[in-house]
mmCIF file of C-alpha atoms in Angstrom:
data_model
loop_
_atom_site.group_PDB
_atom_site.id
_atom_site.type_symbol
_atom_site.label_atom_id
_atom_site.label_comp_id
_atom_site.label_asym_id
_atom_site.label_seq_id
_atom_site.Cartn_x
_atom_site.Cartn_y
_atom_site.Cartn_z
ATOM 1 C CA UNK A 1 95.035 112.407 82.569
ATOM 2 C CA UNK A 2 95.332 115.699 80.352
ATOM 3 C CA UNK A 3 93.686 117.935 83.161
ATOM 4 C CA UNK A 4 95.049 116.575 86.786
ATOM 5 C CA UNK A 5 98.428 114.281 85.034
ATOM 6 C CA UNK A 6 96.975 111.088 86.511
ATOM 7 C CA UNK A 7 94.025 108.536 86.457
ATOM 8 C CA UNK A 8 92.343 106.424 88.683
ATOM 9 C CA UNK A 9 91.131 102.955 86.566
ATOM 10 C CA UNK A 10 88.362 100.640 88.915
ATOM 11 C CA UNK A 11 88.270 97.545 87.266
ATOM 12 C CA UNK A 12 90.893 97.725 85.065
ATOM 13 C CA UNK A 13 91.398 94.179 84.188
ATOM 14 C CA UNK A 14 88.954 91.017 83.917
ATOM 15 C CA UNK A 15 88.189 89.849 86.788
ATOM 16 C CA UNK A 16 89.109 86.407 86.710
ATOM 17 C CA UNK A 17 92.332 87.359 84.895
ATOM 18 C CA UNK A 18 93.471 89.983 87.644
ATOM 19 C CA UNK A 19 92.782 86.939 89.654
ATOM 20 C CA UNK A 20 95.104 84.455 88.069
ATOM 21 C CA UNK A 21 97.863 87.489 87.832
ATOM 22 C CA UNK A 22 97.747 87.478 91.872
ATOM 23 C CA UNK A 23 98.087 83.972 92.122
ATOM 24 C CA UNK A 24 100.588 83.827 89.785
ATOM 25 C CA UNK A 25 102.828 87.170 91.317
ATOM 26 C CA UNK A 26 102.548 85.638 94.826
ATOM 27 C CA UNK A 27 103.944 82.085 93.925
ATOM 28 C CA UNK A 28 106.858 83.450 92.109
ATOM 29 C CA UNK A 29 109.854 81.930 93.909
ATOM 30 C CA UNK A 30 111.037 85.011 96.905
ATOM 31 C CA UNK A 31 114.590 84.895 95.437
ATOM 32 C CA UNK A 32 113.410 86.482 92.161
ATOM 33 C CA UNK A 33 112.349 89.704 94.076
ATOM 34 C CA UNK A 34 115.383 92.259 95.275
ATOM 35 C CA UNK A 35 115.526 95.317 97.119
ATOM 36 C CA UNK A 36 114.431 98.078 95.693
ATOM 37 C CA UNK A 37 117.097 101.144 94.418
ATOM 38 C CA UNK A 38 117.162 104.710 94.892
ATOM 39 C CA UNK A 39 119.393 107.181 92.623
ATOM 40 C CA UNK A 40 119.983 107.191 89.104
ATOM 41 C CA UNK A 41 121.994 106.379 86.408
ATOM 42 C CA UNK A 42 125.153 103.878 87.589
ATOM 43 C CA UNK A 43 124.846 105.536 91.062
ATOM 44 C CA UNK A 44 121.970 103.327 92.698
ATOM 45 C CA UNK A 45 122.157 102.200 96.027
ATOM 46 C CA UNK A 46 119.703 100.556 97.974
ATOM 47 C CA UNK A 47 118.559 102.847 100.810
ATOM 48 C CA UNK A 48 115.789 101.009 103.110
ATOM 49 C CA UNK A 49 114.640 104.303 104.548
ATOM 50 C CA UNK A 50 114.040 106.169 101.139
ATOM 51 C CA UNK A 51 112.603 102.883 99.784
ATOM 52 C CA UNK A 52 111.353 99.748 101.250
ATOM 53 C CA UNK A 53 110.324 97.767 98.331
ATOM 54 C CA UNK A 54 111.068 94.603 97.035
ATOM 55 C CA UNK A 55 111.237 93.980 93.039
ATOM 56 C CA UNK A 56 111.561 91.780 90.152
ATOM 57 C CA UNK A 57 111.947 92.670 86.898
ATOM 58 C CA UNK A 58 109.860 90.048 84.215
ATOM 59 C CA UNK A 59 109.525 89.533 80.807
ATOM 60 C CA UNK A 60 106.189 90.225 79.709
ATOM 61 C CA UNK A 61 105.710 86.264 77.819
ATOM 62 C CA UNK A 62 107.141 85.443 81.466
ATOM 63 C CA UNK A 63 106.040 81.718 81.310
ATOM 64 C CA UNK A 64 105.363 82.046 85.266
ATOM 65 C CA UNK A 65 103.368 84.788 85.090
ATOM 66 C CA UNK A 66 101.419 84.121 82.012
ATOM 67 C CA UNK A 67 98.450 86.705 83.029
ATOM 68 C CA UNK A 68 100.888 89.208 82.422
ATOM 69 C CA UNK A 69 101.160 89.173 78.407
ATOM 70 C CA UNK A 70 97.375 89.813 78.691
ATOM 71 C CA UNK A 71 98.126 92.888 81.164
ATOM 72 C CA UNK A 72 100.312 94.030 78.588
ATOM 73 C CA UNK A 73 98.447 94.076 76.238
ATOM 74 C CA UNK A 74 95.769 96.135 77.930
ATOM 75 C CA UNK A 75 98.229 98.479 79.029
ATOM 76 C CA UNK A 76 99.591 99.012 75.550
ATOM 77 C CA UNK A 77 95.389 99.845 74.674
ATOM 78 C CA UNK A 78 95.156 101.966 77.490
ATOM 79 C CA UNK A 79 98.099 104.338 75.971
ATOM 80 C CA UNK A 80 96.679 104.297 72.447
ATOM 81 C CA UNK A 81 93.229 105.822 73.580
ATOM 82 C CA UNK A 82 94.773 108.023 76.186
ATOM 83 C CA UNK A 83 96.967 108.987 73.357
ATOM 84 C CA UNK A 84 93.709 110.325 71.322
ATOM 85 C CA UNK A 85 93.090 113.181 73.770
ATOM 86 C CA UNK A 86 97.225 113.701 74.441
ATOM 87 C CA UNK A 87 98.971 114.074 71.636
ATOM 88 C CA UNK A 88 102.280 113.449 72.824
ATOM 89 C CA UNK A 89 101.693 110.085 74.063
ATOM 90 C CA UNK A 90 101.767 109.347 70.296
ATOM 91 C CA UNK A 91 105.563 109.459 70.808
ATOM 92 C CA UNK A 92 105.396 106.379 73.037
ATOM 93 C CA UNK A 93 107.052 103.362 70.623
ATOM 94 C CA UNK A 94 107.821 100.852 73.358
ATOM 95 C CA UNK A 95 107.942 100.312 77.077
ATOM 96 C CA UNK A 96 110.234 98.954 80.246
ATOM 97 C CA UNK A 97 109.809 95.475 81.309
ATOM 98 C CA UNK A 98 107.084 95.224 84.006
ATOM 99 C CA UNK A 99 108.651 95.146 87.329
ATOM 100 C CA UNK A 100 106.463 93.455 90.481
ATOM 101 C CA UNK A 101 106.755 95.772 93.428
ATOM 102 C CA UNK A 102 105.935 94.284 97.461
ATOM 103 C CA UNK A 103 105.767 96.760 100.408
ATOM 104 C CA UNK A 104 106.459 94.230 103.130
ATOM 105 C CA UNK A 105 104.524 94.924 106.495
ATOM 106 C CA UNK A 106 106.100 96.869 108.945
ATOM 107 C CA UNK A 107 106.377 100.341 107.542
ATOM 108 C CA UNK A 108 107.477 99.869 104.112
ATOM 109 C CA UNK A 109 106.908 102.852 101.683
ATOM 110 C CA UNK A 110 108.808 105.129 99.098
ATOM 111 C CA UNK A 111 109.526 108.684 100.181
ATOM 112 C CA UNK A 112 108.098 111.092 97.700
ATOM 113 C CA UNK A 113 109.542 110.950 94.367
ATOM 114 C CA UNK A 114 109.622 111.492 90.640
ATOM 115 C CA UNK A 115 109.957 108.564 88.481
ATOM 116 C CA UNK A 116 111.657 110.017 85.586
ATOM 117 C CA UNK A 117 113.647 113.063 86.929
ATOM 118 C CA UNK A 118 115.736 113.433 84.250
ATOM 119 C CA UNK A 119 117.235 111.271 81.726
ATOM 120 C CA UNK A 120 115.283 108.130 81.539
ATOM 121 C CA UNK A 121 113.216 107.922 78.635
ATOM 122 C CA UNK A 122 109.783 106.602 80.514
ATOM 123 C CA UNK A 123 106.965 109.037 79.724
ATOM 124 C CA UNK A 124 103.673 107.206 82.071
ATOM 125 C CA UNK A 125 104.202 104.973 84.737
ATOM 126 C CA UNK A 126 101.052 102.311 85.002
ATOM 127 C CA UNK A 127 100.400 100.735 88.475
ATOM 128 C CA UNK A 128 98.061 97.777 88.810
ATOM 129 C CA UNK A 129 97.439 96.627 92.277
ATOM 130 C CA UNK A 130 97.046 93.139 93.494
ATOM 131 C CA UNK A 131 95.919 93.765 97.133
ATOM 132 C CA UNK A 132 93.121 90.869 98.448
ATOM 133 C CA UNK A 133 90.229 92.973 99.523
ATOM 134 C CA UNK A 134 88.641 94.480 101.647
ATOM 135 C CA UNK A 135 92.048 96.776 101.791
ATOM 136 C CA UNK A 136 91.714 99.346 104.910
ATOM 137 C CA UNK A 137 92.439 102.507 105.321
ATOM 138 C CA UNK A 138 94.840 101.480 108.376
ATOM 139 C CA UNK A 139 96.472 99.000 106.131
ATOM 140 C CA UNK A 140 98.626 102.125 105.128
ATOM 141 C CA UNK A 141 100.395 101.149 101.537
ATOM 142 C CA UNK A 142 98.258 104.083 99.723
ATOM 143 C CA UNK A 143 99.439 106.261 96.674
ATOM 144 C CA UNK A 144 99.770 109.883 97.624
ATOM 145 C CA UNK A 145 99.925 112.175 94.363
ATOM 146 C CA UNK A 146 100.688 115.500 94.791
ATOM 147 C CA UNK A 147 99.037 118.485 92.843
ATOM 148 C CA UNK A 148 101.049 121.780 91.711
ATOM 149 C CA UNK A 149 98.897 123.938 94.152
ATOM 150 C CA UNK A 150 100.495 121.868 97.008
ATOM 151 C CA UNK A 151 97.422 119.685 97.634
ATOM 152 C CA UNK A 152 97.175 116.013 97.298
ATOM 153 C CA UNK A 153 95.367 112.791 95.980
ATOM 154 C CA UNK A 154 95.517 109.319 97.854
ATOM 155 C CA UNK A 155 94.612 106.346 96.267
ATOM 156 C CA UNK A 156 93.679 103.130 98.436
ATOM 157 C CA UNK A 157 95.812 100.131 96.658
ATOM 158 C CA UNK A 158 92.625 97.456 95.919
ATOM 159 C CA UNK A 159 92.879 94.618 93.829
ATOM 160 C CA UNK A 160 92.360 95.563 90.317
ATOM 161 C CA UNK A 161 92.815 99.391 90.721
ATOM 162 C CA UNK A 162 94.990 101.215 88.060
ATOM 163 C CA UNK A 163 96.813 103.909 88.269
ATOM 164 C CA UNK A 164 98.526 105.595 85.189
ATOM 165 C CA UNK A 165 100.553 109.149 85.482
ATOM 166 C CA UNK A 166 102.919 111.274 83.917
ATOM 167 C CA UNK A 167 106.296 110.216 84.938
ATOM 168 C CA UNK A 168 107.888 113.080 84.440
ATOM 169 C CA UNK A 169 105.319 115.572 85.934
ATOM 170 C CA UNK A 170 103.470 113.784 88.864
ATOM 171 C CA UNK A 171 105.095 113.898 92.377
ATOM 172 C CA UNK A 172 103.918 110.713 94.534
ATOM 173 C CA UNK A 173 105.064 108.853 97.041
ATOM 174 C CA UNK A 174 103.967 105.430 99.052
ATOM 175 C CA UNK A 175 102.656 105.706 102.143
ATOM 176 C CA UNK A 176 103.495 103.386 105.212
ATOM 177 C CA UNK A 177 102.669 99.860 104.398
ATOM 178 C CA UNK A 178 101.439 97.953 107.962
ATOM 179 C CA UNK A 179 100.197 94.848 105.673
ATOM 180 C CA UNK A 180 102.039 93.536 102.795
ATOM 181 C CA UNK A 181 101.048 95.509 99.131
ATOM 182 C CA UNK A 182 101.912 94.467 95.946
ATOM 183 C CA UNK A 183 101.110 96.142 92.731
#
């Protein structure tokens, strides 16, 4: 994280709790999940073509998602020892609710982007993904991360992959989905 802005986590959860946290994200009741919003502050508008998510916004002691207090949890570790070798992640006193995010099929993505481009106070942005595997390449849905020398990173989205960047640094966008992603 302190030498490229972003990490790449295999394996970041148990595996038989990243398990229930799938099951649990894909029975949440559809209604729950909205399009999402581009722009910021009062502003936001839901633009299809600049983003084709869908998203819900939970608690994290959500009792239907209860794998996702335990996510929390190791998200909130994560930070602290990241925080050993970057100083100003010691700053970091609370976070935004989690927020499930599904790429339907058919093209869904998220032009590129910054996620805090100025004003919010969010400092890292953490993806987990919750793709079944095997996840291929022509599956589309992948993370593309862009360097300051104009090159790039992409990041297949496989189940228990995470993905943790600085939010206000770290260009990225989301490729094409052709199957349905969540993360």
């Amino acid at each position: 994280l302190a030498a490229a802005s972003f990490a790449v986590i295999d394996n970041f959860f148990g595996s038989v709790e990243i398990g229930n946290l799938r099951s649990e994200v894909l029975a949440l009741d559809n209604s729950l999940f909205v399009q999402g919003r581009t722009g910021g502050g009062g502003g936001k508008t839901f633009e299809t073509v600049v983003r084709g998510d869908r998203v819900a916004r939970l608690q994290g002691n959500d009792s239907r998602v209860p794998s996702l207090g335990a996510l929390l949890r190791r998200a909130d570790q994560l930070v602290k020892t990241l925080a050993v070798s970057l100083p100003t992640l010691r700053r970091i006193t609370s976070r935004s609710q989690p927020m499930l995010a599904c790429y339907p099929d058919g093209g869904a993505g998220y032009i590129r982007h910054l996620d805090n481009p100025g004003g919010n106070r969010r400092v890292l942005t953490l993806l987990v993904y919750l793709n079944p595997e095997p996840w291929d390449p022509t599956d589309g849905g992948q993370l593309k991360l862009f360097h300051d020398d104009g090159s790039a990173t992409v990041v297949e989205p496989v189940l228990n992959r995470a993905v943790v960047f600085l939010s206000r640094k770290v260009w990225h966008e989301v490729l094409a989905a052709n199957r349905e992603r969540w993360a």
